[in-house]
Coordinates of C-alpha atoms in Angstrom, one line a residue:
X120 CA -241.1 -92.1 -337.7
X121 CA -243.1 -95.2 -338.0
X122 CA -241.8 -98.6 -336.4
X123 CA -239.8 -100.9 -339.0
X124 CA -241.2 -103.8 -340.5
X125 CA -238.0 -105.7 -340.0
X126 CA -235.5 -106.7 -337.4
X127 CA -234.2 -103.8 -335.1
X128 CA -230.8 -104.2 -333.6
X129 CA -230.8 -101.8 -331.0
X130 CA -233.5 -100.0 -329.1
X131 CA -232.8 -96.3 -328.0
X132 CA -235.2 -95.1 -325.1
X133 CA -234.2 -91.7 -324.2
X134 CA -235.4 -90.2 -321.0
X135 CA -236.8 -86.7 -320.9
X136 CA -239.0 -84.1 -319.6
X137 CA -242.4 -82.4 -320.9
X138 CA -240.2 -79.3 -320.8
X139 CA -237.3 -80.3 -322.7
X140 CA -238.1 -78.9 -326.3
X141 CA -235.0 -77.9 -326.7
X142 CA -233.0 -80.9 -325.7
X143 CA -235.3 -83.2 -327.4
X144 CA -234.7 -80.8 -330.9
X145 CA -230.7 -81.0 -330.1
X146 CA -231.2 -84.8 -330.4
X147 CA -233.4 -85.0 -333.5
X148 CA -230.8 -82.8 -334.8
X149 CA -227.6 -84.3 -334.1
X150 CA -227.2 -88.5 -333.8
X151 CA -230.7 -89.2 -334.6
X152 CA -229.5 -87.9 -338.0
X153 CA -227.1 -91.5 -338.3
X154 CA -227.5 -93.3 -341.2
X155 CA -228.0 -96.5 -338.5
X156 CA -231.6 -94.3 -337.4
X157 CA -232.5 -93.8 -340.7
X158 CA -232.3 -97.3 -342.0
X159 CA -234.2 -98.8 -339.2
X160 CA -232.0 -101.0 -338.0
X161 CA -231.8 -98.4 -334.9
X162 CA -235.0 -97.3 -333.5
X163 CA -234.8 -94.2 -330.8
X164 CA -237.7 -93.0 -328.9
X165 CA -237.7 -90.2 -326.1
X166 CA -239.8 -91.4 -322.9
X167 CA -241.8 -88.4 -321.1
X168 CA -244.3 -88.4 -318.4
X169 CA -246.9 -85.9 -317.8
X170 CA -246.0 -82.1 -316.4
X171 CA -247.8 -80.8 -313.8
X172 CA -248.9 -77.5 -316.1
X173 CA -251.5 -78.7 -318.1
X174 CA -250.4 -76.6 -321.3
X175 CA -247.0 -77.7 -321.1
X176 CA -248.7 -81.4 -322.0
X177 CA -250.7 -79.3 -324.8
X178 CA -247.7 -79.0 -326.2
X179 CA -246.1 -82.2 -325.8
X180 CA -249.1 -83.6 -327.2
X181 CA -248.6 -81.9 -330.5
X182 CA -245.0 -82.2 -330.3
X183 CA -246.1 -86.2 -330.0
X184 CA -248.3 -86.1 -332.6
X185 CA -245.9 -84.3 -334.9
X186 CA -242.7 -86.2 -334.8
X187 CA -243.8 -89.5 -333.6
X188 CA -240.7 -90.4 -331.6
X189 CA -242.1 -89.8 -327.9
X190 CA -244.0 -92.5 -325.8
X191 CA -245.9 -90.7 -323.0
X192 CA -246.0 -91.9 -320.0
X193 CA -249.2 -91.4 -318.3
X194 CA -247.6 -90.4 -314.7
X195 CA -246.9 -86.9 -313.6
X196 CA -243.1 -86.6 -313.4
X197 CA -241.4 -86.6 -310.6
X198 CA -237.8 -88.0 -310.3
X199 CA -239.2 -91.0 -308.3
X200 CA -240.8 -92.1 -311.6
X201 CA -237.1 -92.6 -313.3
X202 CA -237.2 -96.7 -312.2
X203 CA -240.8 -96.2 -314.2
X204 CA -239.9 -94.8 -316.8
X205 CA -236.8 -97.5 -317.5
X206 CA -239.6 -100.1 -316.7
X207 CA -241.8 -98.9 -320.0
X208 CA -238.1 -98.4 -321.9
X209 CA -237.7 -102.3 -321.3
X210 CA -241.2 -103.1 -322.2
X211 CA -241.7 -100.8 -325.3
X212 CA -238.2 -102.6 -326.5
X213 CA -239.2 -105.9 -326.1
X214 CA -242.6 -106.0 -326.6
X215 CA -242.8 -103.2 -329.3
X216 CA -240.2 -103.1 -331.2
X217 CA -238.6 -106.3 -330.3
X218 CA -235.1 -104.8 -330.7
X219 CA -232.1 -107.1 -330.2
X220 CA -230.7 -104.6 -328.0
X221 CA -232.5 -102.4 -325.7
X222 CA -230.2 -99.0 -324.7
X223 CA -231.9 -96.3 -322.1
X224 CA -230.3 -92.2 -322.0
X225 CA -231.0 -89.0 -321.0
X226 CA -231.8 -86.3 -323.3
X227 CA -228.5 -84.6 -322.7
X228 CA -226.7 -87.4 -324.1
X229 CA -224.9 -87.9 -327.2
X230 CA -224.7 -91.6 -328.8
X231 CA -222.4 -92.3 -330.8
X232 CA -225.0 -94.7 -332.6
X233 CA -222.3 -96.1 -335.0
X234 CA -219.9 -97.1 -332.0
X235 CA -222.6 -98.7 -329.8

């Protein structure tokens, strides 16, 4: 979904892998449903760096393209990369969305979006 044109309270930056369909689908699924998502006063985005299998970023491209909720980060991943990753969670809430809140998870996580 495209940024809001308005304020956004809180900044979700969820932390995955180039191989985490699945996970990544579970989440669209479940809390990114919340009403709080959908009115854009909660903004999530999942935060994936480049696999070492050049298809698998094939499809993360198009998976990128399609749903327009992942940032790439343009690293192969490793988990060394996690403190990088955080680092462009911080930045992309601040300087991009310029949430009130910024909030970093994994993609096996579930938010309880209206508690936070």
């Amino acid at each position: 979904p495209p940024l809001p044109d308005g304020p956004v309270e809180l900044f979700i930056g969820i932390l995955s892998a180039g191989n985490h369909f699945a996970e990544r689908m579970a989440v669209r699924k479940s809390w990114m449903q919340h009403r709080l998502i959908k009115s854009s006063k909660v903004v999530a985005r999942f935060f994936v760096a480049l696999h070492a299998r050049k298809e698998v970023n094939v499809e993360l491209k198009k998976e990128a393209d399609f749903f327009s909720d992942i940032v790439i980060v343009p690293y192969v991943d490793n988990y060394d990369l996690v403190v990088l990753k955080t680092v462009a969670i911080c930045e992309y809430g601040v300087r991009t969305v310029a949430a009130k809140y910024t909030m970093k998870c994994d993609d096996d996580t579930f938010v309880r979006v209206d508690a936070v």
